[in-house]
Amino acid sequence: MEHLPKYTGKVLKTALLIPTGYVASYGGIAKAAGGGARAVGNVMASNPFAPIVPCHRVVCSDMTLGGYGGGLSLKLALLKREARGCRSEKEVPIDGRKLLVFPVETVLNKLSKTYA
DNA sequence: GTCGGCACACGAT
DNA sequence: ATCGTGTGCCGAC
């Protein structure tokens, strides 16, 4: 983490701050950590802390799973496991900014509607 | 060693 | 559906 690029560390740190049972969008992280959504995605895609950073809690702003190195099925399974039944989005303060996070329920619901 | 171009798990228009 | 965004990495000067 120390020897990682500045931006990378920031993004990873932001991802780590996502509370259990909630998910954050790439755009939200991008807004909180700075930079662009693609940059966040890139960091996650090549993140050196794959098993450490809860990248499964990072989804698209469209509420789709986006991508996951371990497979979208696993990602979905993890999200379902961490679901806490919260139904309202929340804002997590991050380094002076706020990271908008959504309940896992929201994603699951959207996915159900999409998969329908 | 530095500059330019390509790739990326997205977002907004 | 297309362009924009920011970073990382590879290849060329």
mmCIF file with all atom_site columns, C-alpha atoms (C1' of nucleotides) in Angstrom:
data_model
loop_
_atom_site.group_PDB
_atom_site.id
_atom_site.type_symbol
_atom_site.label_atom_id
_atom_site.label_alt_id
_atom_site.label_comp_id
_atom_site.label_asym_id
_atom_site.label_entity_id
_atom_site.label_seq_id
_atom_site.pdbx_PDB_ins_code
_atom_site.Cartn_x
_atom_site.Cartn_y
_atom_site.Cartn_z
_atom_site.occupancy
_atom_site.B_iso_or_equiv
_atom_site.pdbx_formal_charge
_atom_site.auth_seq_id
_atom_site.auth_comp_id
_atom_site.auth_asym_id
_atom_site.auth_atom_id
_atom_site.pdbx_PDB_model_num
ATOM 1   C CA    . MET A 1 1   ? 0.000   0.000   0.000   1.00 0.00 ? 1   MET A CA    1
ATOM 2   C CA    . GLU A 1 2   ? 2.812   2.399   0.864   1.00 0.00 ? 2   GLU A CA    1
ATOM 3   C CA    . HIS A 1 3   ? 4.661   1.897   -2.386  1.00 0.00 ? 3   HIS A CA    1
ATOM 4   C CA    . LEU A 1 4   ? 1.528   2.079   -4.478  1.00 0.00 ? 4   LEU A CA    1
ATOM 5   C CA    . PRO A 1 5   ? 0.789   5.095   -6.651  1.00 0.00 ? 5   PRO A CA    1
ATOM 6   C CA    . LYS A 1 6   ? -0.942  7.892   -4.839  1.00 0.00 ? 6   LYS A CA    1
ATOM 7   C CA    . TYR A 1 7   ? -4.205  7.629   -6.658  1.00 0.00 ? 7   TYR A CA    1
ATOM 8   C CA    . THR A 1 8   ? -4.298  3.839   -6.427  1.00 0.00 ? 8   THR A CA    1
ATOM 9   C CA    . GLY A 1 9   ? -3.880  3.945   -2.659  1.00 0.00 ? 9   GLY A CA    1
ATOM 10  C CA    . LYS A 1 10  ? -6.593  6.533   -2.378  1.00 0.00 ? 10  LYS A CA    1
ATOM 11  C CA    . VAL A 1 11  ? -9.051  4.473   -4.378  1.00 0.00 ? 11  VAL A CA    1
ATOM 12  C CA    . LEU A 1 12  ? -8.250  1.295   -2.467  1.00 0.00 ? 12  LEU A CA    1
ATOM 13  C CA    . LYS A 1 13  ? -8.594  3.129   0.829   1.00 0.00 ? 13  LYS A CA    1
ATOM 14  C CA    . THR A 1 14  ? -11.946 4.486   -0.268  1.00 0.00 ? 14  THR A CA    1
ATOM 15  C CA    . ALA A 1 15  ? -13.123 1.020   -1.293  1.00 0.00 ? 15  ALA A CA    1
ATOM 16  C CA    . LEU A 1 16  ? -12.053 -0.278  2.117   1.00 0.00 ? 16  LEU A CA    1
ATOM 17  C CA    . LEU A 1 17  ? -14.309 2.285   3.784   1.00 0.00 ? 17  LEU A CA    1
ATOM 18  C CA    . ILE A 1 18  ? -17.465 0.833   2.267   1.00 0.00 ? 18  ILE A CA    1
ATOM 19  C CA    . PRO A 1 19  ? -19.482 -0.510  5.199   1.00 0.00 ? 19  PRO A CA    1
ATOM 20  C CA    . THR A 1 20  ? -20.626 -4.108  5.204   1.00 0.00 ? 20  THR A CA    1
ATOM 21  C CA    . GLY A 1 21  ? -24.037 -4.544  3.635   1.00 0.00 ? 21  GLY A CA    1
ATOM 22  C CA    . TYR A 1 22  ? -23.511 -1.552  1.404   1.00 0.00 ? 22  TYR A CA    1
ATOM 23  C CA    . VAL A 1 23  ? -22.088 -1.062  -2.043  1.00 0.00 ? 23  VAL A CA    1
ATOM 24  C CA    . ALA A 1 24  ? -20.558 1.974   -3.715  1.00 0.00 ? 24  ALA A CA    1
ATOM 25  C CA    . SER A 1 25  ? -20.605 2.915   -7.367  1.00 0.00 ? 25  SER A CA    1
ATOM 26  C CA    . TYR A 1 26  ? -17.431 3.478   -9.360  1.00 0.00 ? 26  TYR A CA    1
ATOM 27  C CA    . GLY A 1 27  ? -18.560 7.015   -9.961  1.00 0.00 ? 27  GLY A CA    1
ATOM 28  C CA    . GLY A 1 28  ? -19.163 7.571   -6.264  1.00 0.00 ? 28  GLY A CA    1
ATOM 29  C CA    . ILE A 1 29  ? -15.697 6.339   -5.410  1.00 0.00 ? 29  ILE A CA    1
ATOM 30  C CA    . ALA A 1 30  ? -14.284 8.397   -8.237  1.00 0.00 ? 30  ALA A CA    1
ATOM 31  C CA    . LYS A 1 31  ? -16.008 11.431  -6.837  1.00 0.00 ? 31  LYS A CA    1
ATOM 32  C CA    . ALA A 1 32  ? -14.817 10.704  -3.308  1.00 0.00 ? 32  ALA A CA    1
ATOM 33  C CA    . ALA A 1 33  ? -11.287 9.620   -4.158  1.00 0.00 ? 33  ALA A CA    1
ATOM 34  C CA    . GLY A 1 34  ? -11.014 12.005  -7.076  1.00 0.00 ? 34  GLY A CA    1
ATOM 35  C CA    . GLY A 1 35  ? -10.478 11.179  -10.692 1.00 0.00 ? 35  GLY A CA    1
ATOM 36  C CA    . GLY A 1 36  ? -12.763 9.338   -13.048 1.00 0.00 ? 36  GLY A CA    1
ATOM 37  C CA    . ALA A 1 37  ? -14.880 6.226   -12.845 1.00 0.00 ? 37  ALA A CA    1
ATOM 38  C CA    . ARG A 1 38  ? -12.731 4.444   -15.380 1.00 0.00 ? 38  ARG A CA    1
ATOM 39  C CA    . ALA A 1 39  ? -9.685  5.188   -13.337 1.00 0.00 ? 39  ALA A CA    1
ATOM 40  C CA    . VAL A 1 40  ? -11.345 3.538   -10.348 1.00 0.00 ? 40  VAL A CA    1
ATOM 41  C CA    . GLY A 1 41  ? -12.287 0.554   -12.449 1.00 0.00 ? 41  GLY A CA    1
ATOM 42  C CA    . ASN A 1 42  ? -8.763  0.325   -13.696 1.00 0.00 ? 42  ASN A CA    1
ATOM 43  C CA    . VAL A 1 43  ? -7.392  0.364   -10.166 1.00 0.00 ? 43  VAL A CA    1
ATOM 44  C CA    . MET A 1 44  ? -9.805  -2.354  -9.128  1.00 0.00 ? 44  MET A CA    1
ATOM 45  C CA    . ALA A 1 45  ? -9.051  -4.407  -12.216 1.00 0.00 ? 45  ALA A CA    1
ATOM 46  C CA    . SER A 1 46  ? -5.345  -4.326  -11.497 1.00 0.00 ? 46  SER A CA    1
ATOM 47  C CA    . ASN A 1 47  ? -5.642  -3.952  -7.754  1.00 0.00 ? 47  ASN A CA    1
ATOM 48  C CA    . PRO A 1 48  ? -2.805  -5.737  -5.962  1.00 0.00 ? 48  PRO A CA    1
ATOM 49  C CA    . PHE A 1 49  ? -5.081  -6.348  -2.978  1.00 0.00 ? 49  PHE A CA    1
ATOM 50  C CA    . ALA A 1 50  ? -7.737  -8.369  -4.733  1.00 0.00 ? 50  ALA A CA    1
ATOM 51  C CA    . PRO A 1 51  ? -8.636  -10.536 -1.717  1.00 0.00 ? 51  PRO A CA    1
ATOM 52  C CA    . ILE A 1 52  ? -8.065  -7.715  0.756   1.00 0.00 ? 52  ILE A CA    1
ATOM 53  C CA    . VAL A 1 53  ? -10.030 -4.891  -0.789  1.00 0.00 ? 53  VAL A CA    1
ATOM 54  C CA    . PRO A 1 54  ? -13.771 -5.587  -0.866  1.00 0.00 ? 54  PRO A CA    1
ATOM 55  C CA    . CYS A 1 55  ? -14.007 -4.833  -4.539  1.00 0.00 ? 55  CYS A CA    1
ATOM 56  C CA    . HIS A 1 56  ? -17.150 -6.927  -4.612  1.00 0.00 ? 56  HIS A CA    1
ATOM 57  C CA    . ARG A 1 57  ? -18.855 -4.002  -2.912  1.00 0.00 ? 57  ARG A CA    1
ATOM 58  C CA    . VAL A 1 58  ? -18.089 -1.819  -5.885  1.00 0.00 ? 58  VAL A CA    1
ATOM 59  C CA    . VAL A 1 59  ? -20.767 -1.722  -8.543  1.00 0.00 ? 59  VAL A CA    1
ATOM 60  C CA    . CYS A 1 60  ? -21.724 0.425   -11.513 1.00 0.00 ? 60  CYS A CA    1
ATOM 61  C CA    . SER A 1 61  ? -23.838 3.516   -10.998 1.00 0.00 ? 61  SER A CA    1
ATOM 62  C CA    . ASP A 1 62  ? -26.401 1.599   -13.004 1.00 0.00 ? 62  ASP A CA    1
ATOM 63  C CA    . MET A 1 63  ? -26.635 -0.813  -10.056 1.00 0.00 ? 63  MET A CA    1
ATOM 64  C CA    . THR A 1 64  ? -25.228 -3.593  -12.181 1.00 0.00 ? 64  THR A CA    1
ATOM 65  C CA    . LEU A 1 65  ? -22.456 -5.741  -10.750 1.00 0.00 ? 65  LEU A CA    1
ATOM 66  C CA    . GLY A 1 66  ? -19.993 -4.302  -13.224 1.00 0.00 ? 66  GLY A CA    1
ATOM 67  C CA    . GLY A 1 67  ? -17.123 -6.719  -13.136 1.00 0.00 ? 67  GLY A CA    1
ATOM 68  C CA    . TYR A 1 68  ? -15.335 -9.006  -10.755 1.00 0.00 ? 68  TYR A CA    1
ATOM 69  C CA    . GLY A 1 69  ? -12.053 -10.856 -11.095 1.00 0.00 ? 69  GLY A CA    1
ATOM 70  C CA    . GLY A 1 70  ? -13.398 -13.834 -9.167  1.00 0.00 ? 70  GLY A CA    1
ATOM 71  C CA    . GLY A 1 71  ? -16.523 -14.057 -11.276 1.00 0.00 ? 71  GLY A CA    1
ATOM 72  C CA    . LEU A 1 72  ? -19.771 -12.154 -11.080 1.00 0.00 ? 72  LEU A CA    1
ATOM 73  C CA    . SER A 1 73  ? -21.497 -15.145 -9.512  1.00 0.00 ? 73  SER A CA    1
ATOM 74  C CA    . LEU A 1 74  ? -19.128 -15.025 -6.569  1.00 0.00 ? 74  LEU A CA    1
ATOM 75  C CA    . LYS A 1 75  ? -19.594 -11.289 -6.317  1.00 0.00 ? 75  LYS A CA    1
ATOM 76  C CA    . LEU A 1 76  ? -23.340 -11.655 -6.204  1.00 0.00 ? 76  LEU A CA    1
ATOM 77  C CA    . ALA A 1 77  ? -23.070 -14.427 -3.638  1.00 0.00 ? 77  ALA A CA    1
ATOM 78  C CA    . LEU A 1 78  ? -20.865 -12.265 -1.416  1.00 0.00 ? 78  LEU A CA    1
ATOM 79  C CA    . LEU A 1 79  ? -23.260 -9.341  -1.685  1.00 0.00 ? 79  LEU A CA    1
ATOM 80  C CA    . LYS A 1 80  ? -26.210 -11.524 -0.777  1.00 0.00 ? 80  LYS A CA    1
ATOM 81  C CA    . ARG A 1 81  ? -24.285 -12.875 2.168   1.00 0.00 ? 81  ARG A CA    1
ATOM 82  C CA    . GLU A 1 82  ? -23.500 -9.373  3.402   1.00 0.00 ? 82  GLU A CA    1
ATOM 83  C CA    . ALA A 1 83  ? -27.035 -8.078  2.859   1.00 0.00 ? 83  ALA A CA    1
ATOM 84  C CA    . ARG A 1 84  ? -28.378 -6.508  6.017   1.00 0.00 ? 84  ARG A CA    1
ATOM 85  C CA    . GLY A 1 85  ? -31.826 -5.484  4.893   1.00 0.00 ? 85  GLY A CA    1
ATOM 86  C CA    . CYS A 1 86  ? -31.051 -1.768  4.787   1.00 0.00 ? 86  CYS A CA    1
ATOM 87  C CA    . ARG A 1 87  ? -33.184 0.029   2.252   1.00 0.00 ? 87  ARG A CA    1
ATOM 88  C CA    . SER A 1 88  ? -31.833 3.570   2.261   1.00 0.00 ? 88  SER A CA    1
ATOM 89  C CA    . GLU A 1 89  ? -28.674 4.861   0.722   1.00 0.00 ? 89  GLU A CA    1
ATOM 90  C CA    . LYS A 1 90  ? -26.127 6.356   3.062   1.00 0.00 ? 90  LYS A CA    1
ATOM 91  C CA    . GLU A 1 91  ? -23.242 8.781   2.891   1.00 0.00 ? 91  GLU A CA    1
ATOM 92  C CA    . VAL A 1 92  ? -19.891 7.844   4.322   1.00 0.00 ? 92  VAL A CA    1
ATOM 93  C CA    . PRO A 1 93  ? -17.552 10.750  5.057   1.00 0.00 ? 93  PRO A CA    1
ATOM 94  C CA    . ILE A 1 94  ? -14.237 10.319  3.344   1.00 0.00 ? 94  ILE A CA    1
ATOM 95  C CA    . ASP A 1 95  ? -11.327 12.679  3.600   1.00 0.00 ? 95  ASP A CA    1
ATOM 96  C CA    . GLY A 1 96  ? -13.558 15.729  3.616   1.00 0.00 ? 96  GLY A CA    1
ATOM 97  C CA    . ARG A 1 97  ? -15.791 14.292  0.937   1.00 0.00 ? 97  ARG A CA    1
ATOM 98  C CA    . LYS A 1 98  ? -18.734 11.973  1.079   1.00 0.00 ? 98  LYS A CA    1
ATOM 99  C CA    . LEU A 1 99  ? -19.002 8.564   -0.498  1.00 0.00 ? 99  LEU A CA    1
ATOM 100 C CA    . LEU A 1 100 ? -22.547 7.691   -1.471  1.00 0.00 ? 100 LEU A CA    1
ATOM 101 C CA    . VAL A 1 101 ? -23.193 4.031   -0.741  1.00 0.00 ? 101 VAL A CA    1
ATOM 102 C CA    . PHE A 1 102 ? -26.281 1.987   -1.519  1.00 0.00 ? 102 PHE A CA    1
ATOM 103 C CA    . PRO A 1 103 ? -27.709 -0.969  0.403   1.00 0.00 ? 103 PRO A CA    1
ATOM 104 C CA    . VAL A 1 104 ? -26.981 -4.356  -1.099  1.00 0.00 ? 104 VAL A CA    1
ATOM 105 C CA    . GLU A 1 105 ? -30.723 -4.759  -1.299  1.00 0.00 ? 105 GLU A CA    1
ATOM 106 C CA    . THR A 1 106 ? -30.872 -2.053  -3.934  1.00 0.00 ? 106 THR A CA    1
ATOM 107 C CA    . VAL A 1 107 ? -28.428 -3.875  -6.163  1.00 0.00 ? 107 VAL A CA    1
ATOM 108 C CA    . LEU A 1 108 ? -30.082 -7.232  -5.626  1.00 0.00 ? 108 LEU A CA    1
ATOM 109 C CA    . ASN A 1 109 ? -33.454 -5.739  -6.468  1.00 0.00 ? 109 ASN A CA    1
ATOM 110 C CA    . LYS A 1 110 ? -32.148 -4.072  -9.583  1.00 0.00 ? 110 LYS A CA    1
ATOM 111 C CA    . LEU A 1 111 ? -30.432 -7.258  -10.651 1.00 0.00 ? 111 LEU A CA    1
ATOM 112 C CA    . SER A 1 112 ? -33.586 -9.261  -10.114 1.00 0.00 ? 112 SER A CA    1
ATOM 113 C CA    . LYS A 1 113 ? -35.465 -6.809  -12.255 1.00 0.00 ? 113 LYS A CA    1
ATOM 114 C CA    . THR A 1 114 ? -32.751 -6.944  -14.886 1.00 0.00 ? 114 THR A CA    1
ATOM 115 C CA    . TYR A 1 115 ? -32.427 -10.693 -14.909 1.00 0.00 ? 115 TYR A CA    1
ATOM 116 C CA    . ALA A 1 116 ? -36.179 -11.029 -15.104 1.00 0.00 ? 116 ALA A CA    1
ATOM 117 C "C1'" . DG  B 2 1   ? 14.972  9.426   -18.771 1.00 0.00 ? 1   DG  B "C1'" 1
ATOM 118 C "C1'" . DT  B 2 2   ? 10.984  11.370  -20.989 1.00 0.00 ? 2   DT  B "C1'" 1
ATOM 119 C "C1'" . DC  B 2 3   ? 7.040   11.538  -24.190 1.00 0.00 ? 3   DC  B "C1'" 1
ATOM 120 C "C1'" . DG  B 2 4   ? 3.228   9.360   -26.477 1.00 0.00 ? 4   DG  B "C1'" 1
ATOM 121 C "C1'" . DG  B 2 5   ? -0.228  5.836   -27.117 1.00 0.00 ? 5   DG  B "C1'" 1
ATOM 122 C "C1'" . DC  B 2 6   ? -3.184  1.872   -25.685 1.00 0.00 ? 6   DC  B "C1'" 1
ATOM 123 C "C1'" . DA  B 2 7   ? -6.065  -0.497  -22.307 1.00 0.00 ? 7   DA  B "C1'" 1
ATOM 124 C "C1'" . DC  B 2 8   ? -9.983  -0.450  -18.406 1.00 0.00 ? 8   DC  B "C1'" 1
ATOM 125 C "C1'" . DA  B 2 9   ? -14.537 -4.113  -13.928 1.00 0.00 ? 9   DA  B "C1'" 1
ATOM 126 C "C1'" . DC  B 2 10  ? -17.495 3.386   -15.950 1.00 0.00 ? 10  DC  B "C1'" 1
ATOM 127 C "C1'" . DG  B 2 11  ? -20.238 7.873   -16.427 1.00 0.00 ? 11  DG  B "C1'" 1
ATOM 128 C "C1'" . DA  B 2 12  ? -22.457 11.438  -18.618 1.00 0.00 ? 12  DA  B "C1'" 1
ATOM 129 C "C1'" . DT  B 2 13  ? -24.404 13.433  -22.842 1.00 0.00 ? 13  DT  B "C1'" 1
ATOM 130 C "C1'" . DA  C 3 1   ? -24.338 4.874   -29.034 1.00 0.00 ? 1   DA  C "C1'" 1
ATOM 131 C "C1'" . DT  C 3 2   ? -20.403 8.089   -28.590 1.00 0.00 ? 2   DT  C "C1'" 1
ATOM 132 C "C1'" . DC  C 3 3   ? -17.246 10.863  -26.212 1.00 0.00 ? 3   DC  C "C1'" 1
ATOM 133 C "C1'" . DG  C 3 4   ? -15.087 12.031  -21.804 1.00 0.00 ? 4   DG  C "C1'" 1
ATOM 134 C "C1'" . DT  C 3 5   ? -12.618 10.951  -17.666 1.00 0.00 ? 5   DT  C "C1'" 1
ATOM 135 C "C1'" . DG  C 3 6   ? -7.751  9.510   -14.936 1.00 0.00 ? 6   DG  C "C1'" 1
ATOM 136 C "C1'" . DT  C 3 7   ? -4.273  6.126   -14.177 1.00 0.00 ? 7   DT  C "C1'" 1
ATOM 137 C "C1'" . DG  C 3 8   ? -1.112  2.326   -15.289 1.00 0.00 ? 8   DG  C "C1'" 1
ATOM 138 C "C1'" . DC  C 3 9   ? 1.852   0.154   -18.377 1.00 0.00 ? 9   DC  C "C1'" 1
ATOM 139 C "C1'" . DC  C 3 10  ? 4.546   -0.602  -22.816 1.00 0.00 ? 10  DC  C "C1'" 1
ATOM 140 C "C1'" . DG  C 3 11  ? 7.005   1.047   -26.602 1.00 0.00 ? 11  DG  C "C1'" 1
ATOM 141 C "C1'" . DA  C 3 12  ? 9.480   4.637   -29.000 1.00 0.00 ? 12  DA  C "C1'" 1
ATOM 142 C "C1'" . DC  C 3 13  ? 12.550  8.650   -28.995 1.00 0.00 ? 13  DC  C "C1'" 1
#
